[in-house]
Short mmCIF file of C-alpha atoms in Angstrom, two decimals:
data_model
loop_
_atom_site.label_atom_id
_atom_site.label_comp_id
_atom_site.label_asym_id
_atom_site.label_seq_id
_atom_site.Cartn_x
_atom_site.Cartn_y
_atom_site.Cartn_z
CA UNK J 133 -35.40 -67.50 -40.18
CA UNK J 134 -34.49 -63.41 -42.11
CA UNK J 135 -36.37 -61.94 -39.61
CA UNK J 136 -34.41 -64.03 -36.66
CA UNK J 137 -31.71 -61.95 -38.11
CA UNK J 138 -33.24 -58.67 -38.16
CA UNK J 139 -33.94 -58.97 -34.40
CA UNK J 140 -30.48 -58.82 -33.78
CA UNK J 141 -29.55 -56.01 -35.45
CA UNK J 142 -32.59 -53.92 -34.12
CA UNK J 143 -31.02 -51.00 -32.20
CA UNK J 144 -31.89 -51.98 -29.40
CA UNK J 145 -29.51 -54.84 -29.81
CA UNK J 146 -26.87 -52.52 -31.05
CA UNK J 147 -27.40 -50.34 -28.00
CA UNK J 148 -26.51 -53.77 -26.34
CA UNK J 149 -23.44 -54.28 -28.04
CA UNK J 150 -21.76 -51.07 -27.39
CA UNK J 151 -19.40 -52.12 -24.41
CA UNK J 152 -18.74 -48.11 -23.74
CA UNK J 153 -18.70 -44.64 -23.76
CA UNK J 154 -15.67 -44.92 -25.33
CA UNK J 155 -16.46 -46.17 -28.28
CA UNK J 156 -18.96 -43.27 -29.15
CA UNK J 157 -15.94 -40.40 -28.86
CA UNK J 158 -14.04 -39.36 -31.96
CA UNK J 159 -10.27 -39.34 -31.11
CA UNK J 160 -9.63 -38.03 -34.92
CA UNK J 161 -10.73 -33.87 -33.35
CA UNK J 162 -8.71 -33.42 -30.70
CA UNK J 163 -10.30 -31.25 -27.58
CA UNK J 164 -10.07 -28.33 -26.46
CA UNK J 165 -9.94 -26.69 -22.84
CA UNK J 166 -7.76 -24.18 -22.70
CA UNK J 167 -9.39 -21.32 -24.99
CA UNK J 168 -6.84 -18.83 -25.61
CA UNK J 169 -8.67 -16.01 -26.29
CA UNK J 170 -10.41 -15.69 -22.72
CA UNK J 171 -7.93 -13.17 -21.26
CA UNK J 172 -9.08 -10.91 -23.73
CA UNK J 173 -12.51 -11.43 -23.11
CA UNK J 174 -11.86 -11.12 -19.33
CA UNK J 175 -9.52 -7.81 -19.59
CA UNK J 176 -12.74 -6.68 -21.96
CA UNK J 177 -15.26 -7.33 -19.37
CA UNK J 178 -13.07 -6.09 -16.20
CA UNK J 179 -12.96 -2.41 -18.51
CA UNK J 180 -16.49 -2.55 -19.02
CA UNK J 181 -17.00 -3.11 -15.65
CA UNK J 182 -14.41 -0.43 -14.68
CA UNK J 183 -16.10 1.84 -16.82
CA UNK J 184 -12.61 3.63 -17.49
CA UNK J 185 -11.73 5.16 -14.35
CA UNK J 186 -8.44 4.15 -11.82
CA UNK J 187 -8.77 2.54 -8.58
CA UNK J 188 -6.40 1.86 -5.40
CA UNK J 189 -8.64 -1.71 -4.85
CA UNK J 190 -11.18 -3.76 -6.49
CA UNK J 191 -13.09 -4.81 -2.87
CA UNK J 192 -14.83 -7.84 -2.14
CA UNK J 193 -17.02 -9.86 0.20
CA UNK J 194 -14.10 -11.00 3.19
CA UNK J 195 -16.53 -14.59 3.51
CA UNK J 196 -17.58 -15.73 -0.64
CA UNK J 197 -15.26 -13.13 -2.24
CA UNK J 198 -18.39 -11.61 -3.94
CA UNK J 199 -17.05 -7.88 -5.56
CA UNK J 200 -18.19 -5.57 -3.81
CA UNK J 201 -16.43 -2.40 -5.50
CA UNK J 202 -14.49 -1.82 -8.55
CA UNK J 203 -13.93 2.08 -7.81
CA UNK J 204 -12.83 2.58 -4.66
CA UNK J 205 -10.26 5.19 -3.28
CA UNK J 206 -8.31 4.14 -0.25
CA UNK J 207 -8.34 6.60 3.05
CA UNK J 208 -5.37 8.30 4.42
CA UNK J 209 -5.04 6.89 7.50
CA UNK J 210 -6.50 3.76 8.24
CA UNK J 211 -5.06 1.73 5.57
CA UNK J 212 -7.86 -1.05 5.48
CA UNK J 213 -10.82 1.51 5.20
CA UNK J 214 -11.98 2.48 1.44
CA UNK J 215 -14.97 4.64 1.03
CA UNK J 216 -16.94 3.87 -2.51
CA UNK J 217 -19.44 5.79 -4.36
CA UNK J 218 -20.23 2.47 -7.27
CA UNK J 219 -21.03 -0.34 -5.75
CA UNK J 220 -22.67 -3.40 -6.32
CA UNK J 221 -23.67 -6.34 -4.92
CA UNK J 222 -23.70 -4.93 -1.54
CA UNK J 223 -27.61 -4.21 0.37
CA UNK J 224 -28.45 -1.58 2.89
CA UNK J 225 -29.51 -2.51 6.00
CA UNK J 226 -30.73 -0.62 9.21
CA UNK J 227 -30.04 2.36 10.38
CA UNK J 228 -27.06 3.51 12.96
CA UNK J 229 -26.97 6.59 14.95
CA UNK J 230 -23.67 7.90 15.96
CA UNK J 231 -22.58 11.36 17.49
CA UNK J 232 -20.86 13.70 14.93
CA UNK J 233 -19.42 15.95 18.19
CA UNK J 234 -18.56 15.15 21.12
CA UNK J 235 -19.82 16.83 24.19
CA UNK J 236 -17.69 18.24 27.02
CA UNK J 237 -18.92 19.46 30.65
CA UNK J 238 -17.89 22.87 31.49
CA UNK J 239 -17.08 23.42 35.34
CA UNK J 240 -20.40 24.12 36.44
CA UNK J 241 -21.61 20.88 34.39
CA UNK J 242 -23.35 21.80 32.21
CA UNK J 243 -22.63 19.82 28.85
CA UNK J 244 -22.00 21.86 25.93
CA UNK J 245 -20.88 20.29 22.19
CA UNK J 246 -16.85 21.30 20.87
CA UNK J 247 -18.47 22.77 18.01
CA UNK J 248 -22.15 24.32 19.29
CA UNK J 249 -24.36 22.52 17.65
CA UNK J 250 -25.14 19.02 18.49
CA UNK J 251 -24.86 17.70 15.06
CA UNK J 252 -25.32 13.54 14.46
CA UNK J 253 -24.37 11.64 11.61
CA UNK J 254 -27.05 8.50 10.67
CA UNK J 255 -25.63 5.98 8.82
CA UNK J 256 -27.06 2.62 7.97
CA UNK J 257 -25.31 -0.72 7.96
CA UNK J 258 -24.17 -2.70 4.26
CA UNK J 259 -24.10 -5.80 3.70
CA UNK J 260 -23.28 -8.04 1.40
CA UNK J 261 -26.25 -8.90 -0.70
CA UNK J 262 -25.24 -13.28 -1.45
CA UNK J 263 -23.82 -14.22 2.43
CA UNK J 264 -25.53 -11.10 4.58
CA UNK J 265 -21.59 -10.10 5.92
CA UNK J 266 -21.35 -6.80 7.55
CA UNK J 267 -19.44 -5.33 5.51
CA UNK J 268 -18.78 -1.72 6.32
CA UNK J 269 -21.54 1.91 6.00
CA UNK J 270 -23.48 3.98 4.14
CA UNK J 271 -23.40 7.97 5.43
CA UNK J 272 -26.37 9.91 4.50
CA UNK J 273 -24.36 11.79 1.35
CA UNK J 274 -24.69 8.15 0.45
CA UNK J 275 -20.21 7.54 0.63
CA UNK J 276 -20.21 3.46 1.16
CA UNK J 277 -17.13 3.38 3.95
CA UNK J 278 -15.98 -0.27 3.60
CA UNK J 279 -14.10 -1.61 6.68
CA UNK J 280 -14.76 -5.05 6.72
CA UNK J 281 -12.93 -6.14 2.52
CA UNK J 282 -10.71 -8.05 0.52
CA UNK J 283 -8.40 -5.89 -1.50
CA UNK J 284 -7.06 -6.65 -4.43
CA UNK J 285 -4.43 -4.58 -6.85
CA UNK J 286 -6.39 -3.05 -9.54
#
């Protein structure tokens, strides 16, 4: 008889006696769903990422919202375009040549450059490294020109 009572109190029997997982929850300790210090930690992280620079905007990818640049300048004429030197989560794609000066034809039909020498700047396409959305170009001076981004106030 003692053997039968010991079998009833075995760990397997005790596990079967638990009706639900709520029986295992300790309700004496209040769960904490909000961290009161999270805002201070987030602010420190952003300051570390921005390295103390002031910026016109924080640029993000329009498709996946990945941060592309914390430090950029807004274009004076085209208000939806930005330029930056320090970027992240960007991948440089193929090279695209665009003419740097327009050519005019003179009265005799031969072509001349406005500036005398034919100069072409070479740009490379830049895309988001996460989702491959085209976000801008990079020039020969390694300055990124963003025209397809979401700016947020810095």
